[in-house]
Every structure is written in structure tokens, then in C-alpha cells.
Amino acid sequence: MFCQKCGKEVRSGAKYCPHCGTAVSVQMELRTKEKSKLVIVLRLALMVCAVVVPWFEFDYYIGSMSFNLFSLGVAIAEGTRTLQSIASMSGATADTSSLDTFALFWIALSVVPLVYLALDIRAYLKKGQLRVEGPAAIAIMLVLGLAASMFIPAALGASISDALSSSVQLGTVSVSAGWWITLGLVAVTIWVNRLVRAGKCSY
């Protein structure tokens, strides 16, 4: 359990906090045994954000579309099939290996934070351990996505140009509101973790 005043860990059964000397109440010990639903809800929300919420908006010559890194990988994988069909109809052979690699890379990378968040929830439900790996993994994904948004159009344009044997230029990529919402959820999750550890949040 944790001291209500200083937030540091106190061994079970102790009457006083060894760090600040504050009396440890029975209610505090009971509260630390309860599982905070908010901890789990926030992690589930981050998992949804990683798969569903669009992080980037692609503006190109015929319109615009929004993606996160997972949906971008899936869209590229589907796009390679379309490119191959177009090329075969014209009697050409489209080399989409670079696009396939690009798609698989983002899909695989996007699964990592989902695994960490699932492990976080499992550790909390089984042992009461509050891990930070899940929110940290999502934060890293957001940073990687922000960096990727700077070179994704160039990389995709070059790959499509090679596949079609003609010059193709894509538009720009901008960070959408979903990116900021996800970042905000990461911050709230870490903040709630601290409150739960300190015994100040049990709902």
C-alpha cells in the first residue's frame, strides 16, 4: 500500500509511514486492495485510439483521407493489390515490394503498444501492479508517427512511381485532432496511475 500524504510505499501492517511518519489508516489499506476501473478504462481507450482514431490527414490531388499508423499500413497493403491490377491490365509488371514492406512495418509496429497495454491490464488485474509500459509505448508511437508524417508522402510517391513507371507526387500530411486527443489520454493515464499509487483514487 501507499501513504496518503507522501505517496511512498508502506509495507502491509505498518501503523506509521516510515518516510513521513503519518499514521496509516485501515481505510487506506482497504482502498489499495480495490482495483480502479479508471485505470482499465483509460488503457482500453488508448487501445481504441491506436486502432480507430485517425492521427494524420493526407491531402492529395483528388481529395483527402485520414489514417492512424495501423489503418495506414492496411490501406497501403490494399493499395498494392490495386496497383498490381492496374499494371496487369496494361500488360506491365508492378514492383510493389517496397510498398509491401512499408505496409507490414507499420502494421507490425502498431501492434506493439496494443500488446503492452493488454499486459498492463493483465498485471493490474492479477497482481495490482501499475505498469507504465503501455502508455509509454503509445507515446513513442505518437512521436514516431509525427516523424513519419514528414517523409511518408515522399516514400509513398517514390514507391508508386516505381510501380507505375511514371512520376507521381502526393500532397502533404498534417497531424489531426486525434493525435492530440491520444496524447492527452496518455497524460491523463499517467496522472491517474500516480493517484492510484498514492491511494488517492479508487474509482
Short mmCIF file of C-alpha atoms in Angstrom, two decimals:
data_model
loop_
_atom_site.label_atom_id
_atom_site.label_comp_id
_atom_site.label_asym_id
_atom_site.label_seq_id
_atom_site.Cartn_x
_atom_site.Cartn_y
_atom_site.Cartn_z
CA MET A 1 0.00 0.00 0.00
CA PHE A 2 0.97 3.66 -0.28
CA CYS A 3 1.00 6.59 2.14
CA GLN A 4 -1.83 9.10 1.58
CA LYS A 5 0.41 12.02 2.49
CA CYS A 6 3.76 11.39 0.73
CA GLY A 7 2.64 8.72 -1.74
CA LYS A 8 5.53 6.37 -0.94
CA GLU A 9 5.10 2.64 -0.45
CA VAL A 10 4.38 1.37 3.05
CA ARG A 11 4.64 -2.31 3.99
CA SER A 12 1.36 -4.04 4.80
CA GLY A 13 0.51 -3.97 8.50
CA ALA A 14 2.58 -0.87 9.31
CA LYS A 15 0.89 1.68 11.60
CA TYR A 16 3.03 4.62 10.52
CA CYS A 17 4.67 5.63 7.26
CA PRO A 18 8.45 5.07 7.61
CA HIS A 19 9.11 8.00 5.25
CA CYS A 20 7.00 10.82 6.73
CA GLY A 21 5.66 9.35 9.99
CA THR A 22 1.97 9.76 9.07
CA ALA A 23 -0.43 7.27 10.68
CA VAL A 24 -1.65 4.64 8.22
CA SER A 25 -5.42 4.17 8.41
CA VAL A 26 -7.26 0.89 7.94
CA GLN A 27 -9.42 2.54 5.26
CA MET A 28 -6.32 3.33 3.23
CA GLU A 29 -5.23 -0.31 3.28
CA LEU A 30 -8.67 -1.45 2.14
CA ARG A 31 -8.69 1.15 -0.63
CA THR A 32 -5.37 -0.03 -2.03
CA LYS A 33 -6.82 -3.55 -2.39
CA GLU A 34 -9.61 -2.23 -4.64
CA LYS A 35 -8.99 -2.16 -8.39
CA SER A 36 -9.55 1.21 -10.04
CA LYS A 37 -11.86 0.88 -13.01
CA LEU A 38 -10.49 4.17 -14.35
CA VAL A 39 -7.04 2.62 -14.81
CA ILE A 40 -8.51 -0.09 -17.04
CA VAL A 41 -10.92 2.22 -18.90
CA LEU A 42 -8.11 4.63 -19.82
CA ARG A 43 -5.95 1.81 -21.19
CA LEU A 44 -8.84 0.42 -23.20
CA ALA A 45 -9.46 3.93 -24.56
CA LEU A 46 -5.81 4.14 -25.63
CA MET A 47 -6.15 0.78 -27.41
CA VAL A 48 -9.17 2.11 -29.32
CA CYS A 49 -7.26 5.30 -30.20
CA ALA A 50 -4.36 3.25 -31.57
CA VAL A 51 -6.63 1.37 -33.99
CA VAL A 52 -9.65 3.58 -34.71
CA VAL A 53 -8.90 7.28 -34.15
CA PRO A 54 -7.27 9.00 -37.18
CA TRP A 55 -3.95 10.65 -36.36
CA PHE A 56 -2.98 12.07 -39.77
CA GLU A 57 -4.75 13.68 -42.70
CA PHE A 58 -3.41 13.09 -46.21
CA ASP A 59 -4.15 15.84 -48.72
CA TYR A 60 -3.63 14.80 -52.31
CA TYR A 61 -4.72 15.80 -55.80
CA ILE A 62 -8.18 14.16 -55.69
CA GLY A 63 -9.12 14.79 -52.07
CA SER A 64 -8.01 13.87 -48.57
CA MET A 65 -8.15 10.89 -46.21
CA SER A 66 -7.39 10.37 -42.54
CA PHE A 67 -5.40 7.49 -41.04
CA ASN A 68 -3.56 6.32 -37.98
CA LEU A 69 -0.44 4.20 -38.40
CA PHE A 70 -2.33 0.91 -38.20
CA SER A 71 -5.01 1.87 -40.75
CA LEU A 72 -2.31 3.43 -42.96
CA GLY A 73 -0.48 0.11 -43.10
CA VAL A 74 -3.70 -1.71 -44.00
CA ALA A 75 -4.57 0.89 -46.67
CA ILE A 76 -1.13 0.60 -48.27
CA ALA A 77 -1.40 -3.19 -48.29
CA GLU A 78 -4.75 -2.93 -50.10
CA GLY A 79 -3.36 -0.27 -52.41
CA THR A 80 -0.58 -2.54 -53.62
CA ARG A 81 -3.20 -5.02 -54.86
CA THR A 82 -4.88 -2.23 -56.83
CA LEU A 83 -1.56 -1.13 -58.33
CA GLN A 84 -0.79 -4.68 -59.40
CA SER A 85 -4.23 -4.96 -61.05
CA ILE A 86 -3.77 -1.69 -62.93
CA ALA A 87 -0.33 -2.74 -64.07
CA SER A 88 -1.50 -6.18 -65.22
CA MET A 89 -4.33 -4.65 -67.28
CA SER A 90 -1.79 -2.59 -69.17
CA GLY A 91 0.45 -5.62 -69.66
CA ALA A 92 3.15 -4.36 -67.27
CA THR A 93 4.57 -5.87 -64.10
CA ALA A 94 4.37 -3.66 -60.99
CA ASP A 95 7.12 -4.00 -58.42
CA THR A 96 5.30 -3.28 -55.15
CA SER A 97 7.82 -4.94 -52.81
CA SER A 98 8.82 -1.63 -51.22
CA LEU A 99 5.17 -0.76 -50.58
CA ASP A 100 4.53 -4.21 -49.11
CA THR A 101 7.48 -3.80 -46.74
CA PHE A 102 6.31 -0.32 -45.80
CA ALA A 103 2.80 -1.60 -45.02
CA LEU A 104 3.96 -4.59 -42.98
CA PHE A 105 6.36 -2.41 -40.99
CA TRP A 106 3.64 0.00 -39.83
CA ILE A 107 1.11 -2.75 -39.10
CA ALA A 108 3.65 -4.70 -37.00
CA LEU A 109 4.79 -1.56 -35.19
CA SER A 110 1.21 -0.56 -34.42
CA VAL A 111 0.53 -3.90 -32.72
CA VAL A 112 3.33 -3.33 -30.16
CA PRO A 113 1.52 -0.73 -27.97
CA LEU A 114 -1.65 -2.86 -28.04
CA VAL A 115 0.31 -5.81 -26.63
CA TYR A 116 1.89 -3.64 -23.93
CA LEU A 117 -1.48 -2.16 -22.92
CA ALA A 118 -3.00 -5.64 -22.71
CA LEU A 119 -0.10 -6.76 -20.49
CA ASP A 120 -0.60 -3.65 -18.33
CA ILE A 121 -4.27 -4.54 -17.75
CA ARG A 122 -3.42 -8.18 -17.04
CA ALA A 123 -0.72 -7.25 -14.49
CA TYR A 124 -3.08 -4.82 -12.75
CA LEU A 125 -6.00 -7.26 -12.55
CA LYS A 126 -3.90 -10.21 -11.37
CA LYS A 127 -1.26 -8.60 -9.14
CA GLY A 128 -2.34 -4.99 -8.68
CA GLN A 129 0.84 -3.82 -10.41
CA LEU A 130 0.55 -0.49 -12.21
CA ARG A 131 2.88 -0.62 -15.20
CA VAL A 132 3.72 2.34 -17.45
CA GLU A 133 4.85 0.34 -20.50
CA GLY A 134 1.50 0.66 -22.30
CA PRO A 135 1.10 4.46 -22.16
CA ALA A 136 4.84 4.85 -22.87
CA ALA A 137 4.51 2.64 -25.98
CA ILE A 138 1.59 4.75 -27.26
CA ALA A 139 3.60 7.94 -26.63
CA ILE A 140 6.53 6.52 -28.61
CA MET A 141 4.12 5.61 -31.42
CA LEU A 142 2.81 9.19 -31.49
CA VAL A 143 6.35 10.56 -31.79
CA LEU A 144 7.25 8.03 -34.50
CA GLY A 145 4.04 8.90 -36.32
CA LEU A 146 4.83 12.60 -36.17
CA ALA A 147 8.30 11.92 -37.59
CA ALA A 148 6.86 9.57 -40.22
CA SER A 149 4.36 12.19 -41.38
CA MET A 150 7.31 14.21 -42.66
CA PHE A 151 8.54 11.56 -45.09
CA ILE A 152 5.50 9.33 -45.76
CA PRO A 153 4.37 11.30 -48.88
CA ALA A 154 7.87 11.14 -50.41
CA ALA A 155 8.26 7.43 -49.62
CA LEU A 156 4.84 6.51 -50.97
CA GLY A 157 5.25 8.74 -54.02
CA ALA A 158 8.58 7.11 -54.91
CA SER A 159 7.15 3.60 -54.45
CA ILE A 160 4.08 4.31 -56.59
CA SER A 161 6.20 5.99 -59.24
CA ASP A 162 8.41 2.89 -59.45
CA ALA A 163 5.37 0.60 -59.65
CA LEU A 164 3.70 2.60 -62.43
CA SER A 165 6.92 3.68 -64.19
CA SER A 166 5.73 7.28 -64.13
CA SER A 167 6.22 10.29 -61.90
CA VAL A 168 3.68 10.53 -59.08
CA GLN A 169 3.67 13.18 -56.37
CA LEU A 170 1.48 13.04 -53.28
CA GLY A 171 0.37 16.01 -51.23
CA THR A 172 1.13 16.92 -47.64
CA VAL A 173 0.39 15.18 -44.35
CA SER A 174 -0.88 17.05 -41.30
CA VAL A 175 -1.40 15.90 -37.71
CA SER A 176 -5.11 15.69 -36.93
CA ALA A 177 -7.03 16.27 -33.68
CA GLY A 178 -6.94 12.52 -32.95
CA TRP A 179 -3.17 12.72 -32.42
CA TRP A 180 -3.61 15.39 -29.74
CA ILE A 181 -6.55 13.55 -28.13
CA THR A 182 -4.46 10.39 -27.86
CA LEU A 183 -1.54 12.36 -26.39
CA GLY A 184 -3.93 13.89 -23.85
CA LEU A 185 -5.19 10.43 -22.89
CA VAL A 186 -1.60 9.29 -22.34
CA ALA A 187 -1.03 12.22 -19.96
CA VAL A 188 -4.30 11.54 -18.07
CA THR A 189 -3.46 7.82 -17.80
CA ILE A 190 -0.05 8.53 -16.26
CA TRP A 191 -1.60 11.10 -13.89
CA VAL A 192 -4.30 8.63 -12.74
CA ASN A 193 -1.60 5.98 -12.23
CA ARG A 194 0.15 8.31 -9.78
CA LEU A 195 -3.11 8.99 -7.91
CA VAL A 196 -3.89 5.27 -7.63
CA ARG A 197 -0.37 4.51 -6.38
CA ALA A 198 -0.76 7.21 -3.75
CA GLY A 199 -4.12 5.75 -2.67
CA LYS A 200 -5.96 8.91 -3.73
CA CYS A 201 -8.05 7.30 -6.49
CA SER A 202 -10.02 4.06 -6.18
CA TYR A 203 -12.88 4.52 -8.65
#
